[in-house]
Amino acid sequence: MSKRRDPLSLEDGVFLVHASLGDALIEEITGKSARLVRMWSDPDDDAHRIPLVQAVRLDRAMVARGEHPPILTAYKADLRRALASTTVPGDPMARLAEAVAEMGELAEELRRARCPRGDAGRQITPEEAREILRAVAELRVVLLALEEDVLASLPTLRPVEAVA
């Protein structure tokens, strides 16, 4: 039975890469045993965390296959959660730049899914739909943060006192 991993966690990202690439390719890419890489995907094993250089290698392999980098996606989601927990509003222009980058990722997922030479031709497969919806969700998070940044930059309204 597979261990339960939080969606968009680093461990889930490693698990998805491992499932996609398989043991032999994982060992070739990382120079490590498939067993060790499985340990990196265990959320309860604090002694075995994926090194950054290995995360980059695995995501690059996914990109080379024309797939989305799940570890980077998890890392970005984790950073967004950390940023969302701060009370200091962000810079709206920086947030807009982030939204444009996310829109580019969404456009890439849609382009890939609708490519006539893709898995199902111009039809969107369930896996492609999952990636598109993930990109939409990430864009939505950034746009909501942009809205919060702009609202936080407005001056606080003071109540009007009635003159008697």
PDB file of C-alpha atoms in Angstrom:
ATOM      1  CA  MET A   1       0.000   0.000   0.000  1.00  0.00           C
ATOM      2  CA  SER A   2       1.310   3.439  -0.896  1.00  0.00           C
ATOM      3  CA  LYS A   3       1.983   5.964   1.823  1.00  0.00           C
ATOM      4  CA  ARG A   4      -0.303   8.993   1.838  1.00  0.00           C
ATOM      5  CA  ARG A   5       1.439  12.208   0.764  1.00  0.00           C
ATOM      6  CA  ASP A   6       0.054  15.702   0.890  1.00  0.00           C
ATOM      7  CA  PRO A   7      -0.766  17.029  -2.598  1.00  0.00           C
ATOM      8  CA  LEU A   8       1.773  19.583  -3.799  1.00  0.00           C
ATOM      9  CA  SER A   9       4.315  18.458  -1.182  1.00  0.00           C
ATOM     10  CA  LEU A  10       7.957  17.869  -2.070  1.00  0.00           C
ATOM     11  CA  GLU A  11       7.520  14.205  -1.173  1.00  0.00           C
ATOM     12  CA  ASP A  12       4.560  13.921  -3.536  1.00  0.00           C
ATOM     13  CA  GLY A  13       6.606  15.591  -6.270  1.00  0.00           C
ATOM     14  CA  VAL A  14       9.433  13.057  -5.830  1.00  0.00           C
ATOM     15  CA  PHE A  15       6.884  10.227  -5.806  1.00  0.00           C
ATOM     16  CA  LEU A  16       5.291  11.447  -9.062  1.00  0.00           C
ATOM     17  CA  VAL A  17       8.682  11.756 -10.769  1.00  0.00           C
ATOM     18  CA  HIS A  18       9.680   8.292  -9.608  1.00  0.00           C
ATOM     19  CA  ALA A  19       6.403   6.798 -10.820  1.00  0.00           C
ATOM     20  CA  SER A  20       6.823   8.481 -14.207  1.00  0.00           C
ATOM     21  CA  LEU A  21      10.500   7.716 -14.806  1.00  0.00           C
ATOM     22  CA  GLY A  22      10.857   4.280 -13.204  1.00  0.00           C
ATOM     23  CA  ASP A  23      13.679   2.769 -11.175  1.00  0.00           C
ATOM     24  CA  ALA A  24      16.292   2.362 -13.920  1.00  0.00           C
ATOM     25  CA  LEU A  25      16.039   5.939 -15.210  1.00  0.00           C
ATOM     26  CA  ILE A  26      15.887   7.329 -11.661  1.00  0.00           C
ATOM     27  CA  GLU A  27      19.154   5.553 -10.826  1.00  0.00           C
ATOM     28  CA  GLU A  28      20.772   6.770 -14.044  1.00  0.00           C
ATOM     29  CA  ILE A  29      19.769  10.398 -13.455  1.00  0.00           C
ATOM     30  CA  THR A  30      20.611  10.622  -9.758  1.00  0.00           C
ATOM     31  CA  GLY A  31      23.455   8.134  -9.449  1.00  0.00           C
ATOM     32  CA  LYS A  32      21.569   6.891  -6.368  1.00  0.00           C
ATOM     33  CA  SER A  33      19.566   3.748  -5.713  1.00  0.00           C
ATOM     34  CA  ALA A  34      15.865   3.683  -6.479  1.00  0.00           C
ATOM     35  CA  ARG A  35      15.351   2.681  -2.835  1.00  0.00           C
ATOM     36  CA  LEU A  36      17.006   5.895  -1.622  1.00  0.00           C
ATOM     37  CA  VAL A  37      14.887   7.992  -3.987  1.00  0.00           C
ATOM     38  CA  ARG A  38      11.775   6.251  -2.610  1.00  0.00           C
ATOM     39  CA  MET A  39      12.983   7.300   0.868  1.00  0.00           C
ATOM     40  CA  TRP A  40      13.083  10.922  -0.360  1.00  0.00           C
ATOM     41  CA  SER A  41       9.348  10.613  -1.071  1.00  0.00           C
ATOM     42  CA  ASP A  42       8.521   9.395   2.446  1.00  0.00           C
ATOM     43  CA  PRO A  43       6.929  12.267   4.403  1.00  0.00           C
ATOM     44  CA  ASP A  44       7.673  10.519   7.714  1.00  0.00           C
ATOM     45  CA  ASP A  45      11.411  10.044   7.087  1.00  0.00           C
ATOM     46  CA  ASP A  46      13.173  13.224   8.246  1.00  0.00           C
ATOM     47  CA  ALA A  47      16.580  11.556   7.864  1.00  0.00           C
ATOM     48  CA  HIS A  48      16.198  11.345   4.078  1.00  0.00           C
ATOM     49  CA  ARG A  49      15.275  14.581   2.331  1.00  0.00           C
ATOM     50  CA  ILE A  50      15.933  15.172  -1.349  1.00  0.00           C
ATOM     51  CA  PRO A  51      19.036  17.288  -2.018  1.00  0.00           C
ATOM     52  CA  LEU A  52      18.365  20.343  -4.172  1.00  0.00           C
ATOM     53  CA  VAL A  53      20.774  19.243  -6.910  1.00  0.00           C
ATOM     54  CA  GLN A  54      18.889  15.928  -7.195  1.00  0.00           C
ATOM     55  CA  ALA A  55      15.517  17.686  -7.297  1.00  0.00           C
ATOM     56  CA  VAL A  56      16.732  19.823 -10.199  1.00  0.00           C
ATOM     57  CA  ARG A  57      18.058  16.757 -12.051  1.00  0.00           C
ATOM     58  CA  LEU A  58      14.773  14.899 -11.666  1.00  0.00           C
ATOM     59  CA  ASP A  59      12.649  17.869 -12.757  1.00  0.00           C
ATOM     60  CA  ARG A  60      14.951  18.435 -15.761  1.00  0.00           C
ATOM     61  CA  ALA A  61      14.371  14.827 -16.778  1.00  0.00           C
ATOM     62  CA  MET A  62      10.629  15.389 -16.610  1.00  0.00           C
ATOM     63  CA  VAL A  63      10.890  18.562 -18.699  1.00  0.00           C
ATOM     64  CA  ALA A  64      13.041  16.713 -21.255  1.00  0.00           C
ATOM     65  CA  ARG A  65      10.179  14.214 -21.591  1.00  0.00           C
ATOM     66  CA  GLY A  66       7.742  17.066 -22.232  1.00  0.00           C
ATOM     67  CA  GLU A  67       6.174  16.802 -18.788  1.00  0.00           C
ATOM     68  CA  HIS A  68       5.688  19.323 -16.008  1.00  0.00           C
ATOM     69  CA  PRO A  69       8.331  19.459 -13.214  1.00  0.00           C
ATOM     70  CA  PRO A  70       6.399  18.184 -10.145  1.00  0.00           C
ATOM     71  CA  ILE A  71       9.112  18.956  -7.580  1.00  0.00           C
ATOM     72  CA  LEU A  72       9.373  22.598  -8.698  1.00  0.00           C
ATOM     73  CA  THR A  73       5.589  22.863  -8.599  1.00  0.00           C
ATOM     74  CA  ALA A  74       5.561  21.568  -5.020  1.00  0.00           C
ATOM     75  CA  TYR A  75       8.369  23.914  -4.014  1.00  0.00           C
ATOM     76  CA  LYS A  76       6.571  26.932  -5.505  1.00  0.00           C
ATOM     77  CA  ALA A  77       3.347  25.939  -3.740  1.00  0.00           C
ATOM     78  CA  ASP A  78       5.212  25.693  -0.431  1.00  0.00           C
ATOM     79  CA  LEU A  79       6.743  29.144  -0.904  1.00  0.00           C
ATOM     80  CA  ARG A  80       3.341  30.591  -1.809  1.00  0.00           C
ATOM     81  CA  ARG A  81       1.860  29.160   1.377  1.00  0.00           C
ATOM     82  CA  ALA A  82       4.708  30.749   3.359  1.00  0.00           C
ATOM     83  CA  LEU A  83       4.176  34.098   1.637  1.00  0.00           C
ATOM     84  CA  ALA A  84       0.431  33.932   2.196  1.00  0.00           C
ATOM     85  CA  SER A  85       0.972  33.535   5.923  1.00  0.00           C
ATOM     86  CA  THR A  86       2.851  36.836   6.175  1.00  0.00           C
ATOM     87  CA  THR A  87       0.939  39.944   7.060  1.00  0.00           C
ATOM     88  CA  VAL A  88       3.057  42.277   4.963  1.00  0.00           C
ATOM     89  CA  PRO A  89       1.514  42.919   1.549  1.00  0.00           C
ATOM     90  CA  GLY A  90       3.653  42.246  -1.486  1.00  0.00           C
ATOM     91  CA  ASP A  91       4.598  44.614  -4.278  1.00  0.00           C
ATOM     92  CA  PRO A  92       1.732  44.605  -6.807  1.00  0.00           C
ATOM     93  CA  MET A  93       4.126  44.953  -9.760  1.00  0.00           C
ATOM     94  CA  ALA A  94       6.184  41.967  -8.604  1.00  0.00           C
ATOM     95  CA  ARG A  95       2.980  40.000  -8.084  1.00  0.00           C
ATOM     96  CA  LEU A  96       1.809  40.969 -11.578  1.00  0.00           C
ATOM     97  CA  ALA A  97       5.080  39.671 -13.021  1.00  0.00           C
ATOM     98  CA  GLU A  98       4.517  36.419 -11.141  1.00  0.00           C
ATOM     99  CA  ALA A  99       0.963  36.218 -12.540  1.00  0.00           C
ATOM    100  CA  VAL A 100       2.260  36.704 -16.084  1.00  0.00           C
ATOM    101  CA  ALA A 101       4.759  33.876 -15.542  1.00  0.00           C
ATOM    102  CA  GLU A 102       1.973  31.632 -14.231  1.00  0.00           C
ATOM    103  CA  MET A 103      -0.178  32.563 -17.241  1.00  0.00           C
ATOM    104  CA  GLY A 104       2.718  31.484 -19.454  1.00  0.00           C
ATOM    105  CA  GLU A 105       2.815  28.106 -17.679  1.00  0.00           C
ATOM    106  CA  LEU A 106      -0.938  27.740 -18.173  1.00  0.00           C
ATOM    107  CA  ALA A 107      -0.583  28.594 -21.857  1.00  0.00           C
ATOM    108  CA  GLU A 108       2.183  25.998 -22.195  1.00  0.00           C
ATOM    109  CA  GLU A 109       0.041  23.296 -20.578  1.00  0.00           C
ATOM    110  CA  LEU A 110      -2.862  24.126 -22.906  1.00  0.00           C
ATOM    111  CA  ARG A 111      -0.592  24.178 -25.945  1.00  0.00           C
ATOM    112  CA  ARG A 112       0.890  20.820 -25.006  1.00  0.00           C
ATOM    113  CA  ALA A 113      -2.551  19.280 -24.382  1.00  0.00           C
ATOM    114  CA  ARG A 114      -3.988  20.514 -27.679  1.00  0.00           C
ATOM    115  CA  CYS A 115      -0.968  19.577 -29.787  1.00  0.00           C
ATOM    116  CA  PRO A 116      -2.068  17.380 -32.716  1.00  0.00           C
ATOM    117  CA  ARG A 117       0.981  15.149 -32.118  1.00  0.00           C
ATOM    118  CA  GLY A 118       0.150  14.684 -28.410  1.00  0.00           C
ATOM    119  CA  ASP A 119      -1.175  11.609 -26.625  1.00  0.00           C
ATOM    120  CA  ALA A 120      -4.775  12.075 -27.758  1.00  0.00           C
ATOM    121  CA  GLY A 121      -4.258  14.578 -30.535  1.00  0.00           C
ATOM    122  CA  ARG A 122      -6.252  17.749 -29.970  1.00  0.00           C
ATOM    123  CA  GLN A 123      -8.406  16.018 -27.329  1.00  0.00           C
ATOM    124  CA  ILE A 124      -7.389  16.693 -23.733  1.00  0.00           C
ATOM    125  CA  THR A 125      -6.541  13.559 -21.755  1.00  0.00           C
ATOM    126  CA  PRO A 126      -7.364  13.263 -18.025  1.00  0.00           C
ATOM    127  CA  GLU A 127      -3.653  13.665 -17.184  1.00  0.00           C
ATOM    128  CA  GLU A 128      -3.419  16.776 -19.368  1.00  0.00           C
ATOM    129  CA  ALA A 129      -6.589  18.143 -17.759  1.00  0.00           C
ATOM    130  CA  ARG A 130      -5.034  17.608 -14.326  1.00  0.00           C
ATOM    131  CA  GLU A 131      -1.965  19.632 -15.336  1.00  0.00           C
ATOM    132  CA  ILE A 132      -4.092  22.404 -16.876  1.00  0.00           C
ATOM    133  CA  LEU A 133      -6.264  22.626 -13.768  1.00  0.00           C
ATOM    134  CA  ARG A 134      -3.141  22.682 -11.570  1.00  0.00           C
ATOM    135  CA  ALA A 135      -1.803  25.613 -13.616  1.00  0.00           C
ATOM    136  CA  VAL A 136      -5.166  27.393 -13.355  1.00  0.00           C
ATOM    137  CA  ALA A 137      -5.152  26.905  -9.573  1.00  0.00           C
ATOM    138  CA  GLU A 138      -1.626  28.302  -9.299  1.00  0.00           C
ATOM    139  CA  LEU A 139      -2.595  31.333 -11.385  1.00  0.00           C
ATOM    140  CA  ARG A 140      -5.701  31.847  -9.256  1.00  0.00           C
ATOM    141  CA  VAL A 141      -3.578  31.877  -6.070  1.00  0.00           C
ATOM    142  CA  VAL A 142      -1.280  34.547  -7.516  1.00  0.00           C
ATOM    143  CA  LEU A 143      -4.194  36.674  -8.758  1.00  0.00           C
ATOM    144  CA  LEU A 144      -5.889  36.509  -5.356  1.00  0.00           C
ATOM    145  CA  ALA A 145      -2.623  37.547  -3.715  1.00  0.00           C
ATOM    146  CA  LEU A 146      -2.358  40.447  -6.174  1.00  0.00           C
ATOM    147  CA  GLU A 147      -5.866  41.535  -5.231  1.00  0.00           C
ATOM    148  CA  GLU A 148      -4.952  41.367  -1.531  1.00  0.00           C
ATOM    149  CA  ASP A 149      -1.751  43.364  -2.149  1.00  0.00           C
ATOM    150  CA  VAL A 150      -3.677  46.128  -3.904  1.00  0.00           C
ATOM    151  CA  LEU A 151      -6.395  46.221  -1.247  1.00  0.00           C
ATOM    152  CA  ALA A 152      -3.757  46.351   1.502  1.00  0.00           C
ATOM    153  CA  SER A 153      -2.159  49.368  -0.167  1.00  0.00           C
ATOM    154  CA  LEU A 154      -5.340  51.439   0.123  1.00  0.00           C
ATOM    155  CA  PRO A 155      -5.456  53.920   2.975  1.00  0.00           C
ATOM    156  CA  THR A 156      -7.487  52.824   5.946  1.00  0.00           C
ATOM    157  CA  LEU A 157     -10.799  54.588   5.977  1.00  0.00           C
ATOM    158  CA  ARG A 158     -11.632  56.413   9.149  1.00  0.00           C
ATOM    159  CA  PRO A 159     -15.209  56.475  10.368  1.00  0.00           C
ATOM    160  CA  VAL A 160     -17.021  59.729   9.778  1.00  0.00           C
ATOM    161  CA  GLU A 161     -18.160  61.414  12.968  1.00  0.00           C
ATOM    162  CA  ALA A 162     -21.562  62.995  13.017  1.00  0.00           C
ATOM    163  CA  VAL A 163     -21.628  66.568  14.229  1.00  0.00           C
ATOM    164  CA  ALA A 164     -24.448  67.190  16.673  1.00  0.00           C
TER     165      ALA A 164
END
